[in-house]
Amino acid sequence: MRVFSNNGCDDQVETPVPVVIHPLPEPDFNRNGRCDGDEITLNDNSSIQSGTIDFYEWDLDYDGIFEESGAALSSLSHTFPGPGRYPVTLKLTSDQNCEEETTEDVVVHPR
């Protein structure tokens, strides 16, 4: 830092400032059940190098709105409206408020 006085004098000091960069969570999930009419279970399979994952948000219809969210929502079950490919987004928040998300397709096959 460099400081100037009203008289035009200046002084400079260098003080190291520690910078802590917290790791991002690494979102991942798997799915069970894939036929039309089945309740499909989405299971969190995420990790983080240090700290904890404190909050989960799920966007089940790829509209940018998280329909399901909560601290204990590491898995959920959902029935999709019919056969097709459905992008599902899982967004995680760590104990240091670091956020990361992933979108993966869930494929629902006809019976």
PDB file of C-alpha atoms in Angstrom:
ATOM      1  CA  MET A   1       0.000   0.000   0.000  1.00  0.00           C
ATOM      2  CA  ARG A   2       1.236   3.494  -0.767  1.00  0.00           C
ATOM      3  CA  VAL A   3       0.029   6.580   1.125  1.00  0.00           C
ATOM      4  CA  PHE A   4       0.434  10.262   0.327  1.00  0.00           C
ATOM      5  CA  SER A   5       0.292  13.130   2.845  1.00  0.00           C
ATOM      6  CA  ASN A   6      -1.102  16.621   2.217  1.00  0.00           C
ATOM      7  CA  ASN A   7       2.532  17.834   1.881  1.00  0.00           C
ATOM      8  CA  GLY A   8       3.246  15.460  -0.981  1.00  0.00           C
ATOM      9  CA  CYS A   9       5.249  13.011   1.119  1.00  0.00           C
ATOM     10  CA  ASP A  10       4.612   9.360   0.558  1.00  0.00           C
ATOM     11  CA  ASP A  11       5.370   6.086   2.220  1.00  0.00           C
ATOM     12  CA  GLN A  12       4.885   2.521   1.196  1.00  0.00           C
ATOM     13  CA  VAL A  13       4.409  -0.675   3.180  1.00  0.00           C
ATOM     14  CA  GLU A  14       4.050  -4.231   1.976  1.00  0.00           C
ATOM     15  CA  THR A  15       2.089  -6.555   4.189  1.00  0.00           C
ATOM     16  CA  PRO A  16       1.273 -10.009   2.943  1.00  0.00           C
ATOM     17  CA  VAL A  17      -2.442 -10.711   3.020  1.00  0.00           C
ATOM     18  CA  PRO A  18      -3.381 -14.383   3.206  1.00  0.00           C
ATOM     19  CA  VAL A  19      -5.873 -15.412   0.570  1.00  0.00           C
ATOM     20  CA  VAL A  20      -7.873 -18.571   1.133  1.00  0.00           C
ATOM     21  CA  ILE A  21      -9.459 -20.179  -1.885  1.00  0.00           C
ATOM     22  CA  HIS A  22     -12.058 -22.700  -0.851  1.00  0.00           C
ATOM     23  CA  PRO A  23     -12.712 -25.674  -3.137  1.00  0.00           C
ATOM     24  CA  LEU A  24     -15.832 -25.903  -5.240  1.00  0.00           C
ATOM     25  CA  PRO A  25     -18.113 -28.862  -4.700  1.00  0.00           C
ATOM     26  CA  GLU A  26     -17.985 -31.379  -7.554  1.00  0.00           C
ATOM     27  CA  PRO A  27     -21.620 -32.200  -8.390  1.00  0.00           C
ATOM     28  CA  ASP A  28     -22.550 -35.616  -9.699  1.00  0.00           C
ATOM     29  CA  PHE A  29     -25.629 -37.800  -9.438  1.00  0.00           C
ATOM     30  CA  ASN A  30     -26.883 -41.139 -10.657  1.00  0.00           C
ATOM     31  CA  ARG A  31     -30.380 -42.320 -11.499  1.00  0.00           C
ATOM     32  CA  ASN A  32     -32.325 -45.500 -10.829  1.00  0.00           C
ATOM     33  CA  GLY A  33     -35.385 -46.622 -12.810  1.00  0.00           C
ATOM     34  CA  ARG A  34     -35.874 -45.474 -16.364  1.00  0.00           C
ATOM     35  CA  CYS A  35     -39.239 -46.592 -17.770  1.00  0.00           C
ATOM     36  CA  ASP A  36     -42.326 -44.492 -18.429  1.00  0.00           C
ATOM     37  CA  GLY A  37     -44.438 -44.332 -15.293  1.00  0.00           C
ATOM     38  CA  ASP A  38     -41.575 -45.382 -12.977  1.00  0.00           C
ATOM     39  CA  GLU A  39     -40.576 -43.217 -10.092  1.00  0.00           C
ATOM     40  CA  ILE A  40     -36.940 -42.380 -10.829  1.00  0.00           C
ATOM     41  CA  THR A  41     -34.576 -41.926  -7.895  1.00  0.00           C
ATOM     42  CA  LEU A  42     -31.862 -39.314  -8.282  1.00  0.00           C
ATOM     43  CA  ASN A  43     -28.972 -40.011  -5.875  1.00  0.00           C
ATOM     44  CA  ASP A  44     -26.269 -37.481  -5.108  1.00  0.00           C
ATOM     45  CA  ASN A  45     -22.777 -38.806  -5.782  1.00  0.00           C
ATOM     46  CA  SER A  46     -20.958 -35.481  -5.314  1.00  0.00           C
ATOM     47  CA  SER A  47     -17.717 -34.722  -3.535  1.00  0.00           C
ATOM     48  CA  ILE A  48     -15.718 -31.816  -2.156  1.00  0.00           C
ATOM     49  CA  GLN A  49     -11.996 -31.713  -1.336  1.00  0.00           C
ATOM     50  CA  SER A  50     -12.478 -30.080   2.064  1.00  0.00           C
ATOM     51  CA  GLY A  51     -15.492 -28.847   3.968  1.00  0.00           C
ATOM     52  CA  THR A  52     -19.030 -30.087   3.504  1.00  0.00           C
ATOM     53  CA  ILE A  53     -21.878 -29.837   1.035  1.00  0.00           C
ATOM     54  CA  ASP A  54     -24.586 -27.987   2.936  1.00  0.00           C
ATOM     55  CA  PHE A  55     -27.365 -27.377   0.414  1.00  0.00           C
ATOM     56  CA  TYR A  56     -28.829 -29.184  -2.604  1.00  0.00           C
ATOM     57  CA  GLU A  57     -31.043 -27.735  -5.341  1.00  0.00           C
ATOM     58  CA  TRP A  58     -32.691 -29.774  -8.116  1.00  0.00           C
ATOM     59  CA  ASP A  59     -34.117 -28.361 -11.381  1.00  0.00           C
ATOM     60  CA  LEU A  60     -36.183 -31.213 -12.797  1.00  0.00           C
ATOM     61  CA  ASP A  61     -37.496 -29.563 -15.975  1.00  0.00           C
ATOM     62  CA  TYR A  62     -34.559 -27.420 -17.142  1.00  0.00           C
ATOM     63  CA  ASP A  63     -36.411 -24.129 -16.738  1.00  0.00           C
ATOM     64  CA  GLY A  64     -33.825 -22.522 -14.447  1.00  0.00           C
ATOM     65  CA  ILE A  65     -36.102 -22.825 -11.417  1.00  0.00           C
ATOM     66  CA  PHE A  66     -35.094 -25.301  -8.726  1.00  0.00           C
ATOM     67  CA  GLU A  67     -38.251 -27.237  -7.834  1.00  0.00           C
ATOM     68  CA  GLU A  68     -36.680 -29.121  -4.927  1.00  0.00           C
ATOM     69  CA  SER A  69     -34.118 -27.764  -2.458  1.00  0.00           C
ATOM     70  CA  GLY A  70     -32.873 -28.322   1.047  1.00  0.00           C
ATOM     71  CA  ALA A  71     -29.986 -29.237   3.305  1.00  0.00           C
ATOM     72  CA  ALA A  72     -31.007 -32.896   3.509  1.00  0.00           C
ATOM     73  CA  LEU A  73     -32.059 -33.348  -0.124  1.00  0.00           C
ATOM     74  CA  SER A  74     -29.115 -35.412  -1.364  1.00  0.00           C
ATOM     75  CA  SER A  75     -31.546 -37.735  -3.126  1.00  0.00           C
ATOM     76  CA  LEU A  76     -35.126 -37.546  -4.322  1.00  0.00           C
ATOM     77  CA  SER A  77     -37.648 -39.463  -6.373  1.00  0.00           C
ATOM     78  CA  HIS A  78     -39.574 -38.033  -9.303  1.00  0.00           C
ATOM     79  CA  THR A  79     -41.919 -39.341 -11.998  1.00  0.00           C
ATOM     80  CA  PHE A  80     -41.392 -37.664 -15.366  1.00  0.00           C
ATOM     81  CA  PRO A  81     -44.454 -37.015 -17.572  1.00  0.00           C
ATOM     82  CA  GLY A  82     -43.635 -39.601 -20.248  1.00  0.00           C
ATOM     83  CA  PRO A  83     -40.930 -41.070 -22.445  1.00  0.00           C
ATOM     84  CA  GLY A  84     -38.175 -38.688 -23.473  1.00  0.00           C
ATOM     85  CA  ARG A  85     -34.905 -37.046 -22.496  1.00  0.00           C
ATOM     86  CA  TYR A  86     -35.080 -34.739 -19.465  1.00  0.00           C
ATOM     87  CA  PRO A  87     -32.144 -32.506 -18.515  1.00  0.00           C
ATOM     88  CA  VAL A  88     -31.851 -32.389 -14.706  1.00  0.00           C
ATOM     89  CA  THR A  89     -29.632 -29.879 -12.909  1.00  0.00           C
ATOM     90  CA  LEU A  90     -28.112 -30.414  -9.471  1.00  0.00           C
ATOM     91  CA  LYS A  91     -26.696 -27.290  -7.815  1.00  0.00           C
ATOM     92  CA  LEU A  92     -24.602 -27.600  -4.649  1.00  0.00           C
ATOM     93  CA  THR A  93     -23.579 -25.070  -2.018  1.00  0.00           C
ATOM     94  CA  SER A  94     -20.671 -25.776   0.328  1.00  0.00           C
ATOM     95  CA  ASP A  95     -20.213 -24.712   3.941  1.00  0.00           C
ATOM     96  CA  GLN A  96     -18.109 -21.804   2.577  1.00  0.00           C
ATOM     97  CA  ASN A  97     -20.943 -20.703   0.214  1.00  0.00           C
ATOM     98  CA  CYS A  98     -19.105 -21.940  -2.882  1.00  0.00           C
ATOM     99  CA  GLU A  99     -21.571 -23.063  -5.560  1.00  0.00           C
ATOM    100  CA  GLU A 100     -21.300 -25.402  -8.527  1.00  0.00           C
ATOM    101  CA  GLU A 101     -23.838 -27.217 -10.686  1.00  0.00           C
ATOM    102  CA  THR A 102     -24.078 -29.930 -13.302  1.00  0.00           C
ATOM    103  CA  THR A 103     -26.789 -30.884 -15.771  1.00  0.00           C
ATOM    104  CA  GLU A 104     -27.250 -34.492 -16.854  1.00  0.00           C
ATOM    105  CA  ASP A 105     -29.901 -36.111 -19.007  1.00  0.00           C
ATOM    106  CA  VAL A 106     -32.340 -38.567 -17.522  1.00  0.00           C
ATOM    107  CA  VAL A 107     -33.738 -40.814 -20.262  1.00  0.00           C
ATOM    108  CA  VAL A 108     -37.221 -42.256 -19.768  1.00  0.00           C
ATOM    109  CA  HIS A 109     -37.953 -45.175 -22.079  1.00  0.00           C
ATOM    110  CA  PRO A 110     -41.426 -46.256 -23.216  1.00  0.00           C
ATOM    111  CA  ARG A 111     -42.778 -49.442 -21.611  1.00  0.00           C
TER     112      ARG A 111
END
